[in-house]
Amino acid sequence: QQQVKQSPQSLIVQKGGISIINCAYENTAFDYFPWYQQFPGKGPALLIAIRPDVSEKKEGRFTISFNKSAKQFSLHIMDSQPGDSATYFCAASPSGTYKYIFGTGTRLKVLA
Amino acid sequence: NAGVTQTPKFQVLKTGQSMTLQCAQDMNHNSMYWYRQDPGMGLRLIYYSASEGTTDKGEVPNGYNVSRLNKREFSLRLESAAPSQTSVYFCASSNEFRGITGELFFGEGSRLTVL
């Protein structure tokens, strides 16, 4: 059973635009929400992460927005660049376990 | 610093053959994981090892076995490969602080095709 639902499946954005990827979760025990970025032929790498005690975290052009009551979180990429073209995975981890649950991924393409 | 190293990078098997995917990390991490990645399915946990000498099942363990050989190495074995095991396999490692799992560091993947 998929516990983290990610949308959209694919996304095309013009250079300089804003890319938005959304995730929703069901398990209220989740308390760590990372986003991973994966380039073709490579393994995923941590991009940014948030814990539920804050509603937003920003690192450079990347921002996570977190809505605990709606059980949703999203990744915003400001001023999107062609180099941001990759697959993005959201994930969630319950407290005290080692079991990350990943979303199904979003393939982002930023047009030059 | 190599991070997480997986071998082989590519492998083609026939149905019923066996093989072992090898993984080693040089970051002194306690925990290691095996994931499979399939189109439209994201990353699914096969097995993980919280520390040397321990292993546990993830979401999709059927058809696989693992061995945590030492702190550095964690292998994944397919005893009798099936076409449904055609996938890209990723090994990862992480460390914990006060019981909270940290960042996952992934290898570059092993692409397996079962004919």
Coordinates of C-alpha atoms in Angstrom, one line a residue:
Chain A
Q1 CA 0.0 0.0 0.0
Q2 CA 1.4 3.3 -1.1
Q3 CA 1.7 5.5 1.9
V4 CA 3.2 8.6 0.2
K5 CA 1.4 9.9 -2.9
Q6 CA 3.4 12.1 -5.2
S7 CA 2.3 14.3 -8.1
P8 CA 2.7 15.1 -10.8
Q9 CA 4.4 12.2 -12.5
S10 CA 6.1 14.5 -14.9
L11 CA 6.6 18.2 -15.2
I12 CA 7.9 20.6 -17.9
V13 CA 8.9 24.1 -16.9
Q14 CA 10.4 27.0 -18.8
K15 CA 13.8 28.3 -17.6
G16 CA 13.3 30.8 -14.8
G17 CA 9.9 29.4 -13.9
I18 CA 8.7 27.8 -10.6
S19 CA 8.5 24.0 -10.4
I20 CA 6.1 22.6 -7.8
I21 CA 5.9 19.0 -6.7
N22 CA 3.4 17.7 -4.2
C23 CA 3.3 14.8 -1.8
A24 CA 0.7 13.6 0.6
Y25 CA 1.0 11.0 3.4
E26 CA -1.3 9.0 5.5
N27 CA 0.7 7.8 8.5
T28 CA 0.8 10.4 11.3
A29 CA 3.8 8.7 12.8
F30 CA 6.0 10.1 10.0
D31 CA 8.3 12.8 11.4
Y32 CA 11.0 13.3 8.8
F33 CA 10.3 14.4 5.2
P34 CA 13.3 14.5 2.8
W35 CA 13.4 15.2 -0.9
Y36 CA 15.9 13.3 -3.1
Q37 CA 17.2 14.3 -6.5
Q38 CA 18.3 11.8 -9.0
F39 CA 20.1 12.4 -12.3
P40 CA 20.1 9.7 -15.1
G41 CA 22.4 6.9 -14.3
K42 CA 23.1 8.0 -10.8
G43 CA 21.7 7.2 -7.3
P44 CA 19.4 9.6 -5.5
A45 CA 21.0 12.3 -3.4
L46 CA 19.5 14.3 -0.6
L47 CA 18.3 17.7 -1.7
I48 CA 16.5 19.1 1.3
A49 CA 14.6 17.8 4.3
I50 CA 12.1 19.0 6.9
R51 CA 10.7 17.9 10.3
P52 CA 7.1 18.7 11.3
D53 CA 8.0 21.3 13.9
V54 CA 8.4 23.9 11.1
S55 CA 6.1 24.8 8.2
E56 CA 8.8 25.9 5.7
K57 CA 12.5 25.3 5.0
K58 CA 14.5 27.1 2.4
E59 CA 17.9 26.3 1.0
G60 CA 18.9 28.5 -1.9
R61 CA 16.3 28.1 -4.7
F62 CA 14.7 25.1 -3.1
T63 CA 11.9 25.3 -0.5
I64 CA 9.8 22.7 1.3
S65 CA 6.4 23.8 2.5
F66 CA 4.8 21.5 5.1
N67 CA 1.2 21.4 6.1
K68 CA 0.8 19.1 9.1
S69 CA -3.0 19.3 9.4
A70 CA -3.5 18.4 5.7
K71 CA -0.7 15.8 5.8
Q72 CA 0.9 17.3 2.7
F73 CA 4.3 18.7 1.8
S74 CA 5.7 20.2 -1.4
L75 CA 8.9 21.1 -3.1
H76 CA 9.2 24.5 -4.8
I77 CA 12.1 25.1 -7.1
M78 CA 12.4 28.9 -7.8
D79 CA 14.1 30.2 -11.0
S80 CA 14.2 26.7 -12.4
Q81 CA 17.3 25.9 -14.5
P82 CA 18.1 23.3 -17.1
G83 CA 20.5 21.7 -14.7
D84 CA 17.6 21.0 -12.4
S85 CA 16.2 18.5 -14.9
A86 CA 16.1 15.3 -12.9
T87 CA 13.8 12.9 -11.1
Y88 CA 12.6 14.1 -7.7
F89 CA 11.4 11.8 -4.9
C90 CA 9.7 12.8 -1.7
A91 CA 10.0 10.4 1.2
A92 CA 8.8 10.0 4.8
S93 CA 10.2 8.2 7.7
P94 CA 8.5 7.2 11.0
S95 CA 10.1 8.1 14.2
G96 CA 12.5 5.5 15.5
T97 CA 12.6 3.3 12.4
Y98 CA 14.9 2.9 9.5
K99 CA 12.1 2.5 6.9
Y100 CA 11.9 5.4 4.5
I101 CA 8.7 5.3 2.4
F102 CA 9.4 6.9 -1.0
G103 CA 6.9 8.6 -3.4
T104 CA 6.7 7.4 -7.0
G105 CA 8.9 10.2 -8.3
T106 CA 8.4 13.2 -10.6
R107 CA 10.5 13.6 -13.7
L108 CA 11.2 17.3 -14.1
K109 CA 12.4 18.8 -17.4
V110 CA 13.4 22.5 -17.5
L111 CA 13.5 23.9 -21.0
A112 CA 16.3 26.3 -21.9
Chain B
N1 CA 36.2 9.2 -0.7
A2 CA 34.2 6.6 -2.7
G3 CA 31.0 6.6 -0.5
V4 CA 28.8 3.7 -1.5
T5 CA 30.2 1.3 -4.1
Q6 CA 28.0 -1.3 -5.9
T7 CA 29.1 -4.1 -8.2
P8 CA 28.3 -5.1 -10.8
K9 CA 26.8 -2.1 -12.6
F10 CA 25.0 -4.2 -15.2
Q11 CA 24.0 -7.9 -15.2
V12 CA 21.9 -10.1 -17.5
L13 CA 20.6 -13.3 -16.0
K14 CA 18.4 -16.2 -17.3
T15 CA 15.4 -17.2 -15.3
G16 CA 16.4 -19.5 -12.5
Q17 CA 20.0 -18.4 -12.3
S18 CA 21.4 -17.0 -9.1
M19 CA 23.6 -14.0 -8.4
T20 CA 24.9 -11.7 -5.7
L21 CA 25.0 -7.9 -5.7
Q22 CA 27.8 -6.5 -3.7
C23 CA 27.8 -3.2 -1.8
A24 CA 30.5 -1.6 0.3
Q25 CA 30.5 1.8 2.1
D26 CA 33.5 3.6 3.5
M27 CA 31.7 6.2 5.7
N28 CA 31.6 4.1 8.8
H29 CA 27.8 4.1 8.8
N30 CA 25.9 1.7 11.0
S31 CA 22.9 1.1 8.7
M32 CA 22.7 -0.2 5.2
Y33 CA 19.8 -0.8 2.8
W34 CA 18.9 -2.4 -0.5
Y35 CA 16.2 -0.7 -2.6
R36 CA 14.8 -1.6 -6.0
Q37 CA 13.6 1.1 -8.4
D38 CA 11.0 0.4 -11.0
P39 CA 9.2 2.8 -13.3
G40 CA 6.2 4.4 -11.6
M41 CA 6.9 2.6 -8.4
G42 CA 9.5 4.8 -6.8
L43 CA 12.1 3.2 -4.5
R44 CA 11.0 0.2 -2.5
L45 CA 12.9 -1.2 0.4
I46 CA 13.9 -4.8 0.0
Y47 CA 16.0 -5.4 3.2
Y48 CA 17.9 -3.3 5.6
S49 CA 20.5 -3.8 8.3
A50 CA 20.4 -1.5 11.3
S51 CA 23.8 -2.6 12.5
E52 CA 26.5 -5.2 11.9
G53 CA 25.0 -8.6 12.5
T54 CA 21.4 -7.7 12.1
T55 CA 19.1 -7.7 9.1
D56 CA 15.4 -7.2 8.6
K57 CA 12.8 -7.3 5.9
G58 CA 11.5 -4.3 4.1
E59 CA 8.5 -3.8 1.8
V60 CA 9.4 -6.3 -0.9
P61 CA 11.7 -9.1 0.5
N62 CA 10.3 -12.1 -1.3
G63 CA 12.9 -13.8 -3.6
Y64 CA 15.9 -12.1 -2.0
N65 CA 18.4 -12.8 0.8
V66 CA 20.9 -10.5 2.4
S67 CA 24.2 -10.8 4.3
R68 CA 25.8 -8.1 6.4
L69 CA 29.3 -9.4 6.1
N70 CA 30.8 -6.7 8.3
K71 CA 30.2 -3.0 9.0
R72 CA 31.3 -2.0 5.5
E73 CA 29.6 -4.7 3.3
F74 CA 26.0 -5.6 2.7
S75 CA 25.2 -8.1 -0.1
L76 CA 21.9 -9.0 -1.8
R77 CA 21.4 -12.4 -3.3
L78 CA 18.9 -13.6 -5.8
E79 CA 18.7 -17.4 -5.4
S80 CA 16.5 -18.1 -8.4
A81 CA 16.0 -15.1 -10.5
A82 CA 12.6 -14.3 -12.1
P83 CA 11.7 -11.8 -14.8
S84 CA 9.8 -9.8 -12.1
Q85 CA 13.2 -9.1 -10.5
T86 CA 14.3 -7.1 -13.5
S87 CA 15.0 -3.7 -11.9
V88 CA 17.6 -1.2 -10.9
Y89 CA 19.0 -2.0 -7.5
F90 CA 20.4 0.6 -5.1
C91 CA 22.4 0.1 -2.0
A92 CA 22.4 2.9 0.6
S93 CA 23.8 3.6 4.0
S94 CA 23.1 6.0 6.8
N95 CA 24.0 6.9 10.3
E96 CA 21.7 7.7 13.2
F97 CA 21.8 10.2 16.0
R98 CA 19.8 9.6 19.1
G99 CA 17.7 7.0 17.3
I100 CA 16.9 9.3 14.4
T101 CA 17.8 8.0 10.9
G102 CA 20.0 10.4 9.0
E103 CA 20.6 11.1 5.4
L104 CA 20.7 8.1 3.0
F105 CA 23.7 7.9 0.8
F106 CA 23.1 5.9 -2.3
G107 CA 25.4 4.0 -4.7
E108 CA 25.1 4.4 -8.4
G109 CA 22.9 1.4 -8.9
S110 CA 23.1 -2.1 -10.4
R111 CA 20.9 -2.6 -13.5
L112 CA 19.6 -6.2 -13.6
T113 CA 17.8 -7.8 -16.4
V114 CA 16.3 -11.3 -16.0
L115 CA 15.3 -13.0 -19.3

